[in-house]
Amino acid sequence: MNALASITNEHVVPEILGVENIAKNNPYRSRIEALIKVWSEITSSNRRDWTREEIIDLLIAEYSKRRIEPLRGKVRPPDIFEKELSSLYFIGKYGLGLSKEFPEIFNGPLMQESKIDDILLKMKEQGIDNVHLRHTLGDISKEQLIRVLRVPFTGVVLGFVNENIFSAFLNKVSSEYPEYEQSITNYKKFYIAFRVAEAIAKGEIRNKLMKEALKRAMAVRIGAAKNLPSDKYVYTIALEVFKTPTKVLKKVLSIQERTKNKQGEITNNNLLKFEP
């Protein structure tokens, strides 16, 4: 199996499959190791007829063994592991350089992810005006839209897609599929919440002011200045996806703590004066 291809970003480091060189505070370290393990099982099997469902099963088994939660927001939809195939795709194609050696995987069970990645590459190389999503994707449902968005989102999170491309892609979807404008707005909110939770997990956010500054800066970058996620949203992702200790979250997030008063009634105590 190929070693990690030479790429220069903070998430995936070149060299060996054990990824020993990935920073200790990288919240994706164990996830990348799990994805590499799944690729190892796929490529060492001598099979060329893997199905999408079989690969999803491998992913579920490896994540469960390592107690890794798929990338997600507040809820855990039933198709969450199918969406997590985007992570497997990016690590396999750009992290391990396997697309030429195993085209039947990328043109077969991972064809959906490959199709969206091709659109992103076209946007980068030819400009947004030369990309026509509705012509390429056709009419899609809301559920299909979320799966489509998952590909560039994952690419940004793992360091393989520029955030500017992701933002342009969101705006392009909004313009060509105006019926899903609210879904795009909600996805931007999710993205901001996720990246703030990620920054907290990496130890980059040390107080509430830094957290608010990052929220607002990201909102400006992706065109969502009036749509900031609540700290409760960030808290859920940080706790459930990144396993960040609650004592850390209480220092940087303005959340409400449920307690019982003397009468046994449940009350909410603000940890700060506001709930953004």
mmCIF file of C-alpha atoms in Angstrom:
data_model
loop_
_atom_site.group_PDB
_atom_site.id
_atom_site.type_symbol
_atom_site.label_atom_id
_atom_site.label_comp_id
_atom_site.label_asym_id
_atom_site.label_seq_id
_atom_site.Cartn_x
_atom_site.Cartn_y
_atom_site.Cartn_z
ATOM 1 C CA MET A 1 0.000 0.000 0.000
ATOM 2 C CA ASN A 2 1.237 3.482 -0.875
ATOM 3 C CA ALA A 3 2.579 5.745 1.828
ATOM 4 C CA LEU A 4 0.919 9.086 2.430
ATOM 5 C CA ALA A 5 1.380 11.255 -0.619
ATOM 6 C CA SER A 6 3.362 14.447 -0.228
ATOM 7 C CA ILE A 7 0.897 17.112 0.820
ATOM 8 C CA THR A 8 1.503 20.200 2.872
ATOM 9 C CA ASN A 9 -1.281 20.963 5.314
ATOM 10 C CA GLU A 10 -1.814 20.675 9.031
ATOM 11 C CA HIS A 11 -4.195 17.734 8.902
ATOM 12 C CA VAL A 12 -2.430 15.019 6.919
ATOM 13 C CA VAL A 13 1.334 14.730 7.085
ATOM 14 C CA PRO A 14 3.429 12.890 4.486
ATOM 15 C CA GLU A 15 5.481 9.795 5.154
ATOM 16 C CA ILE A 16 4.224 6.749 6.991
ATOM 17 C CA LEU A 17 0.890 5.082 7.511
ATOM 18 C CA GLY A 18 1.184 5.312 11.280
ATOM 19 C CA VAL A 19 0.898 9.125 10.908
ATOM 20 C CA GLU A 20 3.244 9.625 13.861
ATOM 21 C CA ASN A 21 4.075 13.077 12.567
ATOM 22 C CA ILE A 22 0.549 14.431 12.901
ATOM 23 C CA ALA A 23 0.395 17.006 15.680
ATOM 24 C CA LYS A 24 -0.675 15.666 19.060
ATOM 25 C CA ASN A 25 -3.419 18.287 19.337
ATOM 26 C CA ASN A 26 -4.830 17.449 15.917
ATOM 27 C CA PRO A 27 -8.422 16.381 16.634
ATOM 28 C CA TYR A 28 -8.466 14.227 13.489
ATOM 29 C CA ARG A 29 -5.433 12.098 14.307
ATOM 30 C CA SER A 30 -7.329 8.972 15.403
ATOM 31 C CA ARG A 31 -9.875 9.465 12.621
ATOM 32 C CA ILE A 32 -7.153 9.548 9.966
ATOM 33 C CA GLU A 33 -5.580 6.420 11.442
ATOM 34 C CA ALA A 34 -8.970 4.667 11.307
ATOM 35 C CA LEU A 35 -9.515 5.701 7.698
ATOM 36 C CA ILE A 36 -6.053 4.458 6.742
ATOM 37 C CA LYS A 37 -6.870 1.144 8.413
ATOM 38 C CA VAL A 38 -10.055 0.841 6.358
ATOM 39 C CA TRP A 39 -8.094 1.550 3.185
ATOM 40 C CA SER A 40 -5.568 -1.087 4.233
ATOM 41 C CA GLU A 41 -8.350 -3.665 4.498
ATOM 42 C CA ILE A 42 -9.756 -2.677 1.116
ATOM 43 C CA THR A 43 -6.463 -2.684 -0.768
ATOM 44 C CA SER A 44 -5.009 -5.825 0.835
ATOM 45 C CA SER A 45 -8.063 -7.954 0.083
ATOM 46 C CA ASN A 46 -7.214 -8.500 -3.609
ATOM 47 C CA ARG A 47 -10.879 -7.756 -4.317
ATOM 48 C CA ARG A 48 -11.964 -5.359 -7.039
ATOM 49 C CA ASP A 49 -15.713 -5.662 -6.538
ATOM 50 C CA TRP A 50 -16.302 -3.802 -3.274
ATOM 51 C CA THR A 51 -19.787 -2.359 -2.871
ATOM 52 C CA ARG A 52 -20.664 0.926 -1.191
ATOM 53 C CA GLU A 53 -22.528 -0.937 1.536
ATOM 54 C CA GLU A 54 -19.551 -3.211 2.292
ATOM 55 C CA ILE A 55 -17.217 -0.241 2.637
ATOM 56 C CA ILE A 56 -19.703 1.494 4.928
ATOM 57 C CA ASP A 57 -19.704 -1.645 7.098
ATOM 58 C CA LEU A 58 -15.891 -1.527 7.294
ATOM 59 C CA LEU A 59 -16.074 2.109 8.313
ATOM 60 C CA ILE A 60 -18.677 1.447 10.997
ATOM 61 C CA ALA A 61 -16.627 -1.418 12.434
ATOM 62 C CA GLU A 62 -13.381 0.582 12.589
ATOM 63 C CA TYR A 63 -15.002 3.698 14.048
ATOM 64 C CA SER A 64 -16.868 1.624 16.630
ATOM 65 C CA LYS A 65 -13.668 -0.136 17.662
ATOM 66 C CA ARG A 66 -11.934 3.206 18.203
ATOM 67 C CA ARG A 67 -15.024 4.981 19.549
ATOM 68 C CA ILE A 68 -14.857 7.639 16.853
ATOM 69 C CA GLU A 69 -17.936 9.676 16.055
ATOM 70 C CA PRO A 70 -18.599 10.572 12.397
ATOM 71 C CA LEU A 71 -18.326 14.240 11.470
ATOM 72 C CA ARG A 72 -21.751 15.709 12.189
ATOM 73 C CA GLY A 73 -23.810 18.453 13.784
ATOM 74 C CA LYS A 74 -26.396 18.309 16.563
ATOM 75 C CA VAL A 75 -28.205 15.251 15.258
ATOM 76 C CA ARG A 76 -26.998 11.821 14.157
ATOM 77 C CA PRO A 77 -28.923 10.986 10.967
ATOM 78 C CA PRO A 78 -29.331 7.338 9.922
ATOM 79 C CA ASP A 79 -27.161 7.862 6.830
ATOM 80 C CA ILE A 80 -24.290 9.448 8.764
ATOM 81 C CA PHE A 81 -21.792 6.705 7.864
ATOM 82 C CA GLU A 82 -22.626 6.992 4.185
ATOM 83 C CA LYS A 83 -21.767 10.683 4.483
ATOM 84 C CA GLU A 84 -18.558 9.721 6.259
ATOM 85 C CA LEU A 85 -17.425 8.064 3.046
ATOM 86 C CA SER A 86 -16.339 11.563 2.049
ATOM 87 C CA SER A 87 -13.604 11.316 4.686
ATOM 88 C CA LEU A 88 -12.513 7.956 3.306
ATOM 89 C CA TYR A 89 -12.498 9.414 -0.203
ATOM 90 C CA PHE A 90 -10.242 12.380 0.584
ATOM 91 C CA ILE A 91 -7.774 10.365 2.653
ATOM 92 C CA GLY A 92 -7.626 7.685 -0.030
ATOM 93 C CA LYS A 93 -7.259 9.976 -3.028
ATOM 94 C CA TYR A 94 -5.171 12.852 -1.709
ATOM 95 C CA GLY A 95 -3.660 11.452 1.474
ATOM 96 C CA LEU A 96 -2.647 8.033 0.191
ATOM 97 C CA GLY A 97 -2.652 8.656 -3.559
ATOM 98 C CA LEU A 98 -4.681 5.541 -4.332
ATOM 99 C CA SER A 99 -6.988 6.769 -7.096
ATOM 100 C CA LYS A 100 -4.778 5.641 -10.004
ATOM 101 C CA GLU A 101 -3.945 2.301 -8.432
ATOM 102 C CA PHE A 102 -7.538 1.492 -7.484
ATOM 103 C CA PRO A 103 -9.761 3.290 -10.010
ATOM 104 C CA GLU A 104 -12.512 0.707 -9.572
ATOM 105 C CA ILE A 105 -13.042 1.968 -6.004
ATOM 106 C CA PHE A 106 -13.132 5.659 -6.882
ATOM 107 C CA ASN A 107 -15.248 5.057 -10.003
ATOM 108 C CA GLY A 108 -17.426 2.521 -8.222
ATOM 109 C CA PRO A 109 -18.492 2.706 -4.565
ATOM 110 C CA LEU A 110 -16.958 6.183 -4.138
ATOM 111 C CA MET A 111 -18.226 7.530 -7.447
ATOM 112 C CA GLN A 112 -20.643 9.987 -5.780
ATOM 113 C CA GLU A 113 -17.846 11.655 -3.845
ATOM 114 C CA SER A 114 -15.599 11.657 -6.915
ATOM 115 C CA LYS A 115 -18.276 13.407 -8.983
ATOM 116 C CA ILE A 116 -18.606 16.282 -6.507
ATOM 117 C CA ASP A 117 -14.836 16.540 -6.144
ATOM 118 C CA ASP A 118 -14.575 16.908 -9.930
ATOM 119 C CA ILE A 119 -16.991 19.849 -9.722
ATOM 120 C CA LEU A 120 -14.847 21.474 -7.033
ATOM 121 C CA LEU A 121 -11.721 21.033 -9.156
ATOM 122 C CA LYS A 122 -13.491 22.562 -12.141
ATOM 123 C CA MET A 123 -14.555 25.541 -10.035
ATOM 124 C CA LYS A 124 -10.965 26.020 -8.931
ATOM 125 C CA GLU A 125 -9.458 25.687 -12.406
ATOM 126 C CA GLN A 126 -12.110 27.292 -14.627
ATOM 127 C CA GLY A 127 -14.018 29.602 -12.306
ATOM 128 C CA ILE A 128 -17.480 29.455 -10.801
ATOM 129 C CA ASP A 129 -19.205 30.825 -13.923
ATOM 130 C CA ASN A 130 -18.145 27.773 -15.917
ATOM 131 C CA VAL A 131 -19.791 25.361 -13.491
ATOM 132 C CA HIS A 132 -23.470 24.505 -13.926
ATOM 133 C CA LEU A 133 -24.620 22.398 -11.007
ATOM 134 C CA ARG A 134 -28.182 21.763 -12.105
ATOM 135 C CA HIS A 135 -26.937 20.548 -15.481
ATOM 136 C CA THR A 136 -24.468 18.190 -13.782
ATOM 137 C CA LEU A 137 -26.529 17.054 -10.798
ATOM 138 C CA GLY A 138 -30.054 17.487 -12.141
ATOM 139 C CA ASP A 139 -32.970 17.906 -9.768
ATOM 140 C CA ILE A 140 -32.046 16.763 -6.275
ATOM 141 C CA SER A 141 -33.912 16.283 -3.006
ATOM 142 C CA LYS A 142 -33.018 18.012 0.237
ATOM 143 C CA GLU A 143 -31.445 14.793 1.518
ATOM 144 C CA GLN A 144 -29.352 14.491 -1.632
ATOM 145 C CA LEU A 145 -28.300 18.113 -1.279
ATOM 146 C CA ILE A 146 -26.945 17.491 2.222
ATOM 147 C CA ARG A 147 -24.916 14.540 0.908
ATOM 148 C CA VAL A 148 -23.552 16.749 -1.864
ATOM 149 C CA LEU A 149 -22.538 19.478 0.594
ATOM 150 C CA ARG A 150 -20.838 16.923 2.794
ATOM 151 C CA VAL A 151 -18.081 16.405 0.209
ATOM 152 C CA PRO A 152 -16.675 19.968 0.111
ATOM 153 C CA PHE A 153 -17.273 20.320 3.854
ATOM 154 C CA THR A 154 -15.144 17.257 4.545
ATOM 155 C CA GLY A 155 -12.516 18.420 2.095
ATOM 156 C CA VAL A 156 -12.152 21.717 3.951
ATOM 157 C CA VAL A 157 -12.091 20.102 7.385
ATOM 158 C CA LEU A 158 -9.390 17.613 6.388
ATOM 159 C CA GLY A 159 -7.356 20.282 4.638
ATOM 160 C CA PHE A 160 -7.789 19.248 0.990
ATOM 161 C CA VAL A 161 -10.244 21.923 -0.180
ATOM 162 C CA ASN A 162 -9.825 25.673 0.192
ATOM 163 C CA GLU A 163 -12.538 27.356 2.236
ATOM 164 C CA ASN A 164 -13.022 29.913 -0.547
ATOM 165 C CA ILE A 165 -14.030 27.102 -2.909
ATOM 166 C CA PHE A 166 -16.433 25.730 -0.306
ATOM 167 C CA SER A 167 -18.010 29.152 0.183
ATOM 168 C CA ALA A 168 -18.333 29.653 -3.577
ATOM 169 C CA PHE A 169 -19.881 26.198 -3.892
ATOM 170 C CA LEU A 170 -22.491 27.028 -1.242
ATOM 171 C CA ASN A 171 -23.389 30.251 -3.021
ATOM 172 C CA LYS A 172 -23.565 28.445 -6.363
ATOM 173 C CA VAL A 173 -25.953 25.863 -4.934
ATOM 174 C CA SER A 174 -28.071 28.636 -3.441
ATOM 175 C CA SER A 175 -28.326 30.417 -6.802
ATOM 176 C CA GLU A 176 -29.071 27.317 -8.885
ATOM 177 C CA TYR A 177 -31.327 25.663 -6.320
ATOM 178 C CA PRO A 178 -33.157 28.654 -4.749
ATOM 179 C CA GLU A 179 -35.718 26.293 -3.240
ATOM 180 C CA TYR A 180 -32.985 25.159 -0.822
ATOM 181 C CA GLU A 181 -31.818 28.604 0.270
ATOM 182 C CA GLN A 182 -32.798 27.926 3.895
ATOM 183 C CA SER A 183 -30.919 24.624 3.843
ATOM 184 C CA ILE A 184 -27.795 26.447 2.676
ATOM 185 C CA THR A 185 -28.249 29.011 5.447
ATOM 186 C CA ASN A 186 -28.512 26.207 7.999
ATOM 187 C CA TYR A 187 -25.451 24.479 6.568
ATOM 188 C CA LYS A 188 -23.394 27.627 6.914
ATOM 189 C CA LYS A 189 -24.434 27.804 10.559
ATOM 190 C CA PHE A 190 -23.398 24.165 11.011
ATOM 191 C CA TYR A 191 -20.037 24.829 9.373
ATOM 192 C CA ILE A 192 -19.269 27.759 11.668
ATOM 193 C CA ALA A 193 -20.271 25.766 14.748
ATOM 194 C CA PHE A 194 -18.141 22.823 13.650
ATOM 195 C CA ARG A 195 -15.015 24.870 13.006
ATOM 196 C CA VAL A 196 -15.356 26.705 16.315
ATOM 197 C CA ALA A 197 -15.739 23.349 18.089
ATOM 198 C CA GLU A 198 -12.662 22.122 16.233
ATOM 199 C CA ALA A 199 -10.638 25.164 17.321
ATOM 200 C CA ILE A 200 -11.640 24.563 20.935
ATOM 201 C CA ALA A 201 -10.596 20.907 20.672
ATOM 202 C CA LYS A 202 -7.196 21.992 19.319
ATOM 203 C CA GLY A 203 -6.689 24.398 22.221
ATOM 204 C CA GLU A 204 -6.723 27.458 19.968
ATOM 205 C CA ILE A 205 -9.634 29.101 21.799
ATOM 206 C CA ARG A 206 -8.760 30.061 25.354
ATOM 207 C CA ASN A 207 -11.622 32.365 26.341
ATOM 208 C CA LYS A 208 -15.081 33.536 25.344
ATOM 209 C CA LEU A 209 -13.863 36.637 23.544
ATOM 210 C CA MET A 210 -11.656 34.561 21.244
ATOM 211 C CA LYS A 211 -14.572 32.245 20.587
ATOM 212 C CA GLU A 212 -16.873 35.113 19.613
ATOM 213 C CA ALA A 213 -14.195 36.662 17.415
ATOM 214 C CA LEU A 214 -13.704 33.396 15.530
ATOM 215 C CA LYS A 215 -17.447 32.924 15.093
ATOM 216 C CA ARG A 216 -17.874 36.353 13.563
ATOM 217 C CA ALA A 217 -14.763 36.144 11.399
ATOM 218 C CA MET A 218 -15.891 32.835 9.929
ATOM 219 C CA ALA A 219 -19.404 34.161 9.361
ATOM 220 C CA VAL A 220 -17.983 37.027 7.321
ATOM 221 C CA ARG A 221 -15.764 34.672 5.312
ATOM 222 C CA ILE A 222 -18.627 32.435 4.190
ATOM 223 C CA GLY A 223 -21.327 35.098 3.955
ATOM 224 C CA ALA A 224 -23.334 34.260 7.060
ATOM 225 C CA ALA A 225 -22.838 37.353 9.213
ATOM 226 C CA LYS A 226 -26.450 37.347 10.424
ATOM 227 C CA ASN A 227 -26.624 33.639 11.061
ATOM 228 C CA LEU A 228 -24.287 32.806 13.938
ATOM 229 C CA PRO A 229 -24.710 29.434 15.673
ATOM 230 C CA SER A 230 -25.506 29.365 19.365
ATOM 231 C CA ASP A 231 -22.908 28.253 21.884
ATOM 232 C CA LYS A 232 -25.188 25.315 22.656
ATOM 233 C CA TYR A 233 -24.747 24.157 19.056
ATOM 234 C CA VAL A 234 -20.957 24.445 19.358
ATOM 235 C CA TYR A 235 -21.063 22.655 22.721
ATOM 236 C CA THR A 236 -22.899 19.640 21.289
ATOM 237 C CA ILE A 237 -20.410 19.177 18.454
ATOM 238 C CA ALA A 238 -17.377 19.755 20.671
ATOM 239 C CA LEU A 239 -18.603 17.268 23.261
ATOM 240 C CA GLU A 240 -19.979 14.511 21.033
ATOM 241 C CA VAL A 241 -17.709 14.647 17.978
ATOM 242 C CA PHE A 242 -14.423 15.922 19.422
ATOM 243 C CA LYS A 243 -14.892 14.522 22.950
ATOM 244 C CA THR A 244 -13.754 17.829 24.460
ATOM 245 C CA PRO A 245 -13.997 17.798 28.291
ATOM 246 C CA THR A 246 -16.937 19.769 29.688
ATOM 247 C CA LYS A 247 -14.642 21.729 32.012
ATOM 248 C CA VAL A 248 -12.857 23.102 28.948
ATOM 249 C CA LEU A 249 -16.128 23.943 27.209
ATOM 250 C CA LYS A 250 -17.467 25.822 30.216
ATOM 251 C CA LYS A 251 -14.469 28.141 30.090
ATOM 252 C CA VAL A 252 -15.030 29.253 26.513
ATOM 253 C CA LEU A 253 -18.742 28.784 25.834
ATOM 254 C CA SER A 254 -21.791 30.588 27.151
ATOM 255 C CA ILE A 255 -24.091 27.701 27.909
ATOM 256 C CA GLN A 256 -26.832 26.979 30.393
ATOM 257 C CA GLU A 257 -26.360 24.468 33.160
ATOM 258 C CA ARG A 258 -29.458 22.641 34.409
ATOM 259 C CA THR A 259 -29.613 22.430 38.193
ATOM 260 C CA LYS A 260 -32.248 21.744 40.842
ATOM 261 C CA ASN A 261 -33.328 24.350 43.378
ATOM 262 C CA LYS A 262 -34.423 23.642 46.950
ATOM 263 C CA GLN A 263 -37.938 22.803 45.749
ATOM 264 C CA GLY A 264 -36.562 20.194 43.378
ATOM 265 C CA GLU A 265 -37.390 22.283 40.323
ATOM 266 C CA ILE A 266 -34.984 22.267 37.405
ATOM 267 C CA THR A 267 -33.582 25.694 36.618
ATOM 268 C CA ASN A 268 -31.127 27.009 34.048
ATOM 269 C CA ASN A 269 -28.088 28.965 35.207
ATOM 270 C CA ASN A 270 -26.257 31.030 32.643
ATOM 271 C CA LEU A 271 -22.536 30.479 32.694
ATOM 272 C CA LEU A 272 -22.221 33.954 31.220
ATOM 273 C CA LYS A 273 -24.528 36.943 30.853
ATOM 274 C CA PHE A 274 -25.596 36.109 27.330
ATOM 275 C CA GLU A 275 -26.415 33.193 25.085
ATOM 276 C CA PRO A 276 -25.332 34.068 21.533
#
